Coordinates of C-alpha atoms in Angstrom, one line a residue:
X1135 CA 0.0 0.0 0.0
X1136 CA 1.4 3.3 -0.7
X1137 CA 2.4 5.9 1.7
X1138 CA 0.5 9.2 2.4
X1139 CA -2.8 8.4 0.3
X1140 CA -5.9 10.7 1.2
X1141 CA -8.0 7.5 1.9
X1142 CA -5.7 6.0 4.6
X1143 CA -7.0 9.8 6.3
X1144 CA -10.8 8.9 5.9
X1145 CA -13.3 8.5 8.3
X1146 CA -16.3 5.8 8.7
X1147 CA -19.8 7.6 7.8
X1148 CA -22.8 5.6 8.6
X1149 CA -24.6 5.5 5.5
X1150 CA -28.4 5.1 6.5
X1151 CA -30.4 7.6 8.3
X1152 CA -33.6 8.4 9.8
X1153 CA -35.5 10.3 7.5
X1154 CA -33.4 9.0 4.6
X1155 CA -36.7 7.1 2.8
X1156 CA -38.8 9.5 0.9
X1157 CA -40.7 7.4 -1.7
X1158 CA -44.3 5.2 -0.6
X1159 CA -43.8 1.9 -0.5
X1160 CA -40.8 1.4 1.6
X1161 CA -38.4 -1.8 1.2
X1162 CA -37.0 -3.1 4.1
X1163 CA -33.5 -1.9 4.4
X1164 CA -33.5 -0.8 0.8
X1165 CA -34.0 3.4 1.0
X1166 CA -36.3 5.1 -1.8
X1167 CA -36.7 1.4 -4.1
X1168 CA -38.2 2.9 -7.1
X1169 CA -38.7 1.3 -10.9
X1170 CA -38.3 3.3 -14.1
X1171 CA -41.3 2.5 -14.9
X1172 CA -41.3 0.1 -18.6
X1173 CA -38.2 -1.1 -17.9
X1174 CA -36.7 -3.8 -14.9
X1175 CA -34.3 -0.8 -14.0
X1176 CA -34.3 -0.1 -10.4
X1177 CA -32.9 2.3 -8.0
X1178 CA -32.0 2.8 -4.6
X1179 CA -30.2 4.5 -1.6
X1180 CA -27.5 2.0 -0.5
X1181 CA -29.2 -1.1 1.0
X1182 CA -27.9 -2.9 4.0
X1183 CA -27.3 -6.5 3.7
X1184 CA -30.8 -7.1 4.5
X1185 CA -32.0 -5.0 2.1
X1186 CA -30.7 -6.3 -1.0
X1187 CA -32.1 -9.7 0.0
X1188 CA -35.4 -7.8 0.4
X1189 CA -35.3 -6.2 -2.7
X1190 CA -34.3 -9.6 -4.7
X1191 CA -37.6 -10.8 -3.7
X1192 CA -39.6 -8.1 -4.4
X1193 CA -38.2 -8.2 -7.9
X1194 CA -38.0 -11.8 -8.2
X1195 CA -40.0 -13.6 -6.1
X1196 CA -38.9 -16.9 -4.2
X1197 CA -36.7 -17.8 -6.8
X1198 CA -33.9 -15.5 -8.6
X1199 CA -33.0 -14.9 -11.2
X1200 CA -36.5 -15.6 -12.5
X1201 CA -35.3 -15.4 -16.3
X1202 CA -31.6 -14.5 -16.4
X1203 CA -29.1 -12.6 -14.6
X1204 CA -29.2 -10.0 -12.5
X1205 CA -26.7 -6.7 -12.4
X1206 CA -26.3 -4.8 -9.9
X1207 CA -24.3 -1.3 -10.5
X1208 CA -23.2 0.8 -7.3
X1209 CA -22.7 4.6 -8.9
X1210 CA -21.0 6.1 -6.2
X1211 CA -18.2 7.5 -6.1
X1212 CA -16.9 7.1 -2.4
X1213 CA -15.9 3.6 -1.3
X1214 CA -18.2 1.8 1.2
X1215 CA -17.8 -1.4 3.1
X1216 CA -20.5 -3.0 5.5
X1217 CA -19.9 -3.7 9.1
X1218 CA -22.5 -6.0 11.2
X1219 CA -25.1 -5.3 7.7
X1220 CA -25.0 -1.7 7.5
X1221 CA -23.5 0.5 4.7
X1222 CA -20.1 2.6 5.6
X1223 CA -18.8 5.1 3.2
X1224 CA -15.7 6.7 3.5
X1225 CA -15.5 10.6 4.1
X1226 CA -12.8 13.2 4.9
X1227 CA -12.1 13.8 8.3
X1228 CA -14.2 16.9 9.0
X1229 CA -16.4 16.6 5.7
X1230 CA -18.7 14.1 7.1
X1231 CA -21.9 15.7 5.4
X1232 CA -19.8 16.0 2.1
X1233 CA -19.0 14.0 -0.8
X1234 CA -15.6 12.5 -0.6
X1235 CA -13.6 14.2 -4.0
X1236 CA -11.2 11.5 -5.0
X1237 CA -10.0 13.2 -7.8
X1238 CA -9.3 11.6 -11.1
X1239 CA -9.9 7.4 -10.4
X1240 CA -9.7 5.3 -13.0
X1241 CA -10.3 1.6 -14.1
X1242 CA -7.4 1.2 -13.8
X1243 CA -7.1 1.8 -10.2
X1244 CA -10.0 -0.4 -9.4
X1245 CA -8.2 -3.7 -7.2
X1246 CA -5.3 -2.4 -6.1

């Protein structure tokens, strides 16, 4: 691991919060579940463990996948990890309510 790298100087941030579900219809662990409607696109805040289970079945019933795979595509930016089921993301020390800025990330960078 290199030496002096702004992530190493991160924080823990819980990632769910009270008041964080806005939509009707609430999933269980899964904040602001929503389908574009036509499509089997969905979105969502960033479930806990529990929550993508929840959300599997409500897409798929008992038994996924029903008719082929399923991908799922985190957008964010930040890192996260999950500690005892819940999302963590990782913020700079003093920017909690802030996006972490990671600068320019590559694919490249991914797994290292």
């Amino acid at each position: 691991m290199a030496a002096n790298k702004e992530i190493w100087k991160a924080v823990p941030m819980a990632d769910g919060f009270e008041g964080s579900q806005k939509l009707p219809d609430p999933v269980p662990g899964c904040p602001n579940f929503r389908r574009v409607p036509g499509y089997k696109v969905y979105c969502c805040g960033q479930p806990t463990i529990a929550g993508f289970e929840n959300v599997l079945s409500k897409v798929c019933g008992d038994t996924y996948p029903k008719d082929g795979k399923i991908i799922w595509m985190n957008m964010r930016q930040e890192p996260n990890l999950y500690i005892n089921g819940e999302p963590v993301c990782a913020r700079a020390p003093g920017k909690i309510g802030e996006y972490a800025e990671l600068g320019e990330v590559k694919r490249a960078d991914k797994g290292r």
